[in-house]
Short mmCIF file of C-alpha atoms in Angstrom, two decimals:
data_model
loop_
_atom_site.label_atom_id
_atom_site.label_comp_id
_atom_site.label_asym_id
_atom_site.label_seq_id
_atom_site.Cartn_x
_atom_site.Cartn_y
_atom_site.Cartn_z
CA MET A 5 -19.72 5.96 15.27
CA THR A 6 -17.37 5.76 18.21
CA PRO A 7 -16.94 8.71 20.57
CA GLU A 8 -13.85 9.53 18.49
CA GLY A 9 -15.97 9.69 15.34
CA LEU A 10 -14.75 6.42 13.83
CA PRO A 11 -17.25 4.34 11.87
CA ILE A 12 -18.39 0.97 13.26
CA ILE A 13 -19.67 -1.89 11.12
CA ASP A 14 -23.16 -3.04 12.04
CA LEU A 15 -23.25 -6.49 13.68
CA PRO A 16 -25.10 -8.33 10.88
CA TYR A 17 -22.52 -7.21 8.32
CA LEU A 18 -19.63 -8.07 10.62
CA LEU A 19 -21.04 -11.56 10.97
CA ILE A 20 -21.38 -11.86 7.19
CA LEU A 21 -17.68 -11.00 6.87
CA LYS A 22 -16.71 -13.48 9.56
CA LEU A 23 -18.92 -16.22 8.10
CA SER A 24 -17.22 -15.66 4.75
CA ALA A 25 -13.73 -15.88 6.26
CA THR A 26 -14.22 -19.18 8.16
CA ARG A 27 -10.89 -19.00 10.01
CA ALA A 28 -10.86 -20.63 13.45
CA VAL A 29 -10.67 -17.25 15.16
CA ASP A 30 -13.66 -16.00 13.14
CA ILE A 31 -15.72 -19.04 14.10
CA SER A 32 -14.92 -18.43 17.76
CA ASP A 33 -15.85 -14.76 17.36
CA ILE A 34 -19.17 -15.65 15.70
CA VAL A 35 -20.17 -18.01 18.49
CA GLY A 36 -19.17 -15.47 21.14
CA MET A 37 -21.12 -12.65 19.50
CA LEU A 38 -24.21 -14.83 19.11
CA GLN A 39 -24.02 -15.89 22.77
CA HIS A 40 -24.32 -12.23 23.76
CA ALA A 41 -26.93 -11.25 21.15
CA SER A 42 -30.59 -10.90 22.07
CA ASP A 43 -33.23 -12.87 20.21
CA ALA A 44 -34.23 -9.69 18.37
CA GLU A 45 -30.63 -9.09 17.30
CA LYS A 46 -30.29 -12.68 16.10
CA GLN A 47 -33.47 -12.29 14.03
CA ARG A 48 -32.12 -9.05 12.51
CA ILE A 49 -28.80 -10.75 11.74
CA ARG A 50 -30.58 -13.70 10.11
CA GLN A 51 -32.75 -11.40 7.99
CA THR A 52 -29.70 -9.44 6.83
CA ILE A 53 -27.86 -12.64 5.91
CA GLU A 54 -30.94 -13.92 4.08
CA THR A 55 -31.11 -10.68 2.09
CA HIS A 56 -27.43 -10.29 1.22
CA ARG A 57 -25.78 -13.74 1.51
CA SER A 58 -28.43 -16.45 1.66
CA ASP A 59 -25.69 -18.99 0.91
CA LEU A 60 -24.45 -18.40 4.48
CA LEU A 61 -27.77 -19.07 6.23
CA GLU A 62 -27.03 -22.71 7.00
CA ASP A 63 -23.68 -21.78 8.56
CA PHE A 64 -25.33 -19.03 10.59
CA ASP A 65 -28.01 -21.41 11.87
CA GLN A 66 -25.38 -23.98 12.87
CA PHE A 67 -23.26 -21.43 14.75
CA ASN A 68 -26.37 -20.01 16.40
CA ALA A 69 -27.27 -23.51 17.63
CA ILE A 70 -23.73 -23.94 19.02
CA ALA A 71 -23.97 -20.53 20.72
CA GLN A 72 -27.20 -21.58 22.46
CA LEU A 73 -25.42 -24.57 23.99
CA GLY A 74 -22.85 -22.37 25.74
#
């Protein structure tokens, strides 16, 4: 929740939504978020994707590799 009491989507689920959308802006967002995520966060994201949308794991791994280059 924000200080104003608004709900916030958890990062793994936001990435699932963005991976599903595959617009250019979403791809850029995914790489940017992964560049700022800790290794523990990336592992949690990967586990969530594996549980809920395993069809997106390959895309996640590719974007994570790109994020590590930058």
